[in-house]
Every structure is written in structure tokens, then in C-alpha cells.
JSON list of C-alpha atoms in Angstrom, two decimals:
[
{"chain": "A", "resi": 342, "resn": "PHE", "atom": "CA", "xyz": [-5.92, 17.17, 6.10]},
{"chain": "A", "resi": 343, "resn": "GLU", "atom": "CA", "xyz": [-8.93, 17.08, 3.83]},
{"chain": "A", "resi": 344, "resn": "TYR", "atom": "CA", "xyz": [-6.71, 15.55, 1.13]},
{"chain": "A", "resi": 345, "resn": "ILE", "atom": "CA", "xyz": [-6.16, 12.34, 3.14]},
{"chain": "A", "resi": 346, "resn": "PRO", "atom": "CA", "xyz": [-9.51, 10.67, 2.23]},
{"chain": "A", "resi": 347, "resn": "ARG", "atom": "CA", "xyz": [-9.01, 11.61, -1.41]},
{"chain": "A", "resi": 348, "resn": "LEU", "atom": "CA", "xyz": [-5.52, 10.11, -1.50]},
{"chain": "A", "resi": 349, "resn": "GLN", "atom": "CA", "xyz": [-6.77, 6.97, 0.25]},
{"chain": "A", "resi": 350, "resn": "GLU", "atom": "CA", "xyz": [-9.40, 6.60, -2.44]},
{"chain": "A", "resi": 351, "resn": "LYS", "atom": "CA", "xyz": [-6.73, 6.93, -5.14]},
{"chain": "A", "resi": 352, "resn": "VAL", "atom": "CA", "xyz": [-4.55, 4.30, -3.43]},
{"chain": "A", "resi": 353, "resn": "LEU", "atom": "CA", "xyz": [-7.40, 1.82, -3.50]},
{"chain": "A", "resi": 354, "resn": "SER", "atom": "CA", "xyz": [-9.18, 2.54, -6.76]},
{"chain": "A", "resi": 355, "resn": "ASP", "atom": "CA", "xyz": [-7.15, 4.48, -9.32]},
{"chain": "A", "resi": 356, "resn": "PRO", "atom": "CA", "xyz": [-6.71, 2.40, -12.49]},
{"chain": "A", "resi": 357, "resn": "HIS", "atom": "CA", "xyz": [-3.02, 3.36, -12.79]},
{"chain": "A", "resi": 358, "resn": "SER", "atom": "CA", "xyz": [-0.50, 1.72, -10.46]},
{"chain": "A", "resi": 359, "resn": "GLU", "atom": "CA", "xyz": [1.81, 4.75, -10.63]},
{"chain": "A", "resi": 360, "resn": "VAL", "atom": "CA", "xyz": [-0.97, 6.95, -9.26]},
{"chain": "A", "resi": 361, "resn": "ARG", "atom": "CA", "xyz": [-1.78, 4.40, -6.52]},
{"chain": "A", "resi": 362, "resn": "ARG", "atom": "CA", "xyz": [1.89, 4.24, -5.51]},
{"chain": "A", "resi": 363, "resn": "ASP", "atom": "CA", "xyz": [2.34, 8.03, -5.58]},
{"chain": "A", "resi": 364, "resn": "ALA", "atom": "CA", "xyz": [-0.80, 8.54, -3.49]},
{"chain": "A", "resi": 365, "resn": "LEU", "atom": "CA", "xyz": [0.44, 6.03, -0.92]},
{"chain": "A", "resi": 366, "resn": "MET", "atom": "CA", "xyz": [3.82, 7.76, -0.85]},
{"chain": "A", "resi": 367, "resn": "LYS", "atom": "CA", "xyz": [2.19, 11.16, -0.27]},
{"chain": "A", "resi": 368, "resn": "LEU", "atom": "CA", "xyz": [0.07, 9.72, 2.54]},
{"chain": "A", "resi": 369, "resn": "SER", "atom": "CA", "xyz": [3.15, 8.23, 4.17]},
{"chain": "A", "resi": 370, "resn": "ALA", "atom": "CA", "xyz": [4.77, 11.67, 4.23]},
{"chain": "A", "resi": 371, "resn": "SER", "atom": "CA", "xyz": [1.92, 13.07, 6.32]},
{"chain": "A", "resi": 372, "resn": "GLN", "atom": "CA", "xyz": [2.68, 12.98, 10.02]},
{"chain": "A", "resi": 373, "resn": "ASP", "atom": "CA", "xyz": [-1.03, 12.78, 10.79]},
{"chain": "A", "resi": 374, "resn": "PHE", "atom": "CA", "xyz": [-1.53, 9.53, 8.91]},
{"chain": "A", "resi": 375, "resn": "ASP", "atom": "CA", "xyz": [-0.93, 6.00, 10.21]},
{"chain": "A", "resi": 376, "resn": "PRO", "atom": "CA", "xyz": [-0.38, 3.83, 7.12]},
{"chain": "A", "resi": 377, "resn": "SER", "atom": "CA", "xyz": [-0.89, 0.47, 8.87]},
{"chain": "A", "resi": 378, "resn": "ALA", "atom": "CA", "xyz": [-4.53, -0.26, 8.00]},
{"chain": "A", "resi": 379, "resn": "LEU", "atom": "CA", "xyz": [-4.27, 1.06, 4.45]},
{"chain": "A", "resi": 380, "resn": "CYS", "atom": "CA", "xyz": [-1.06, -0.88, 3.81]},
{"chain": "A", "resi": 381, "resn": "LYS", "atom": "CA", "xyz": [-2.68, -4.10, 5.01]},
{"chain": "A", "resi": 382, "resn": "LEU", "atom": "CA", "xyz": [-5.64, -3.49, 2.71]},
{"chain": "A", "resi": 383, "resn": "VAL", "atom": "CA", "xyz": [-3.30, -2.76, -0.20]},
{"chain": "A", "resi": 384, "resn": "LEU", "atom": "CA", "xyz": [-1.33, -5.94, 0.49]},
{"chain": "A", "resi": 385, "resn": "ASP", "atom": "CA", "xyz": [-4.54, -7.96, 0.48]},
{"chain": "A", "resi": 386, "resn": "THR", "atom": "CA", "xyz": [-5.77, -6.58, -2.84]},
{"chain": "A", "resi": 387, "resn": "GLU", "atom": "CA", "xyz": [-2.97, -5.03, -4.92]},
{"chain": "A", "resi": 388, "resn": "LYS", "atom": "CA", "xyz": [-1.40, -6.74, -7.95]},
{"chain": "A", "resi": 389, "resn": "ALA", "atom": "CA", "xyz": [1.26, -4.20, -8.99]},
{"chain": "A", "resi": 390, "resn": "TYR", "atom": "CA", "xyz": [4.77, -4.79, -7.65]},
{"chain": "A", "resi": 391, "resn": "PRO", "atom": "CA", "xyz": [5.66, -1.10, -7.09]},
{"chain": "A", "resi": 392, "resn": "VAL", "atom": "CA", "xyz": [2.59, -0.54, -4.92]},
{"chain": "A", "resi": 393, "resn": "ILE", "atom": "CA", "xyz": [3.08, -3.81, -3.04]},
{"chain": "A", "resi": 394, "resn": "GLY", "atom": "CA", "xyz": [6.73, -2.99, -2.42]},
{"chain": "A", "resi": 395, "resn": "LEU", "atom": "CA", "xyz": [5.94, 0.43, -0.98]},
{"chain": "A", "resi": 396, "resn": "ALA", "atom": "CA", "xyz": [3.13, -0.97, 1.19]},
{"chain": "A", "resi": 397, "resn": "LEU", "atom": "CA", "xyz": [5.51, -3.62, 2.58]},
{"chain": "A", "resi": 398, "resn": "GLU", "atom": "CA", "xyz": [8.15, -0.99, 3.26]},
{"chain": "A", "resi": 399, "resn": "LEU", "atom": "CA", "xyz": [5.70, 1.31, 5.05]},
{"chain": "A", "resi": 400, "resn": "LEU", "atom": "CA", "xyz": [4.12, -1.47, 7.08]},
{"chain": "A", "resi": 401, "resn": "ASN", "atom": "CA", "xyz": [7.58, -2.70, 8.06]},
{"chain": "A", "resi": 402, "resn": "SER", "atom": "CA", "xyz": [8.46, 0.78, 9.31]},
{"chain": "A", "resi": 403, "resn": "VAL", "atom": "CA", "xyz": [5.47, 0.97, 11.67]},
{"chain": "A", "resi": 404, "resn": "GLN", "atom": "CA", "xyz": [4.58, -2.67, 12.45]},
{"chain": "A", "resi": 405, "resn": "PRO", "atom": "CA", "xyz": [7.50, -4.91, 11.47]},
{"chain": "A", "resi": 406, "resn": "HIS", "atom": "CA", "xyz": [5.94, -7.95, 13.14]},
{"chain": "A", "resi": 407, "resn": "LYS", "atom": "CA", "xyz": [2.97, -7.75, 10.71]},
{"chain": "A", "resi": 408, "resn": "VAL", "atom": "CA", "xyz": [5.03, -8.05, 7.52]},
{"chain": "A", "resi": 409, "resn": "ALA", "atom": "CA", "xyz": [6.04, -11.73, 7.61]},
{"chain": "A", "resi": 410, "resn": "PRO", "atom": "CA", "xyz": [2.62, -13.19, 6.70]},
{"chain": "A", "resi": 411, "resn": "TYR", "atom": "CA", "xyz": [2.42, -10.92, 3.65]},
{"chain": "A", "resi": 412, "resn": "VAL", "atom": "CA", "xyz": [5.92, -11.84, 2.52]},
{"chain": "A", "resi": 413, "resn": "THR", "atom": "CA", "xyz": [5.06, -15.53, 2.86]},
{"chain": "A", "resi": 414, "resn": "LYS", "atom": "CA", "xyz": [1.83, -15.03, 0.92]},
{"chain": "A", "resi": 415, "resn": "LEU", "atom": "CA", "xyz": [3.65, -13.16, -1.84]},
{"chain": "A", "resi": 416, "resn": "LYS", "atom": "CA", "xyz": [6.31, -15.86, -2.13]},
{"chain": "A", "resi": 417, "resn": "ASN", "atom": "CA", "xyz": [3.51, -18.34, -2.81]},
{"chain": "A", "resi": 418, "resn": "GLU", "atom": "CA", "xyz": [1.63, -16.12, -5.29]},
{"chain": "A", "resi": 419, "resn": "ASP", "atom": "CA", "xyz": [1.61, -16.99, -8.95]},
{"chain": "A", "resi": 420, "resn": "ALA", "atom": "CA", "xyz": [3.87, -14.40, -10.58]},
{"chain": "A", "resi": 421, "resn": "ASP", "atom": "CA", "xyz": [1.44, -14.15, -13.50]},
{"chain": "A", "resi": 422, "resn": "GLN", "atom": "CA", "xyz": [-1.15, -12.66, -11.16]},
{"chain": "A", "resi": 423, "resn": "LEU", "atom": "CA", "xyz": [1.18, -9.82, -10.19]},
{"chain": "A", "resi": 424, "resn": "ALA", "atom": "CA", "xyz": [2.05, -7.02, -12.59]}
]
């Protein structure tokens, strides 16, 4: 369980989107981890589509009623701001 804080740090601050996505995926596989808060934070700050997509998927699996505002926000985002 000591790896959870390290993976959370990678999700939020690694310069490579593949690493951020993989770290989020590994966290989601842990039964001792609730991805809700981290997914919301990712959806508020992330610019890479693969990471955003996974965060939406995970949030939808645990709190489906919380996803709609993020989908609406993303529909209104300038596509040039997302990678």
C-alpha cells in the first residue's frame, strides 16, 4: 500500500501522459483505493485525452452522477488546449 502515494504523485505530476495514465490505471486496480477524488482532480487539470478518458471511465464506474458536468465542460473546451 505504500506505492499508492507514489502512484498518485505520478498521476498528477509526471511530464509524460502515458506514465500518468498507467499510474491511474494501476491505482484503479487496487481494491484499497477509491479513485473518485483523484479522478475529479485529474479532470480539472489534465490536458491529455488518454488520461482524461480513463479518469472519466473510472469516475463513471464509482460515481456516475458526477460525470455529466465534466463531459459538458469537455464539450466546451477548445480542442487546441487538449493533447
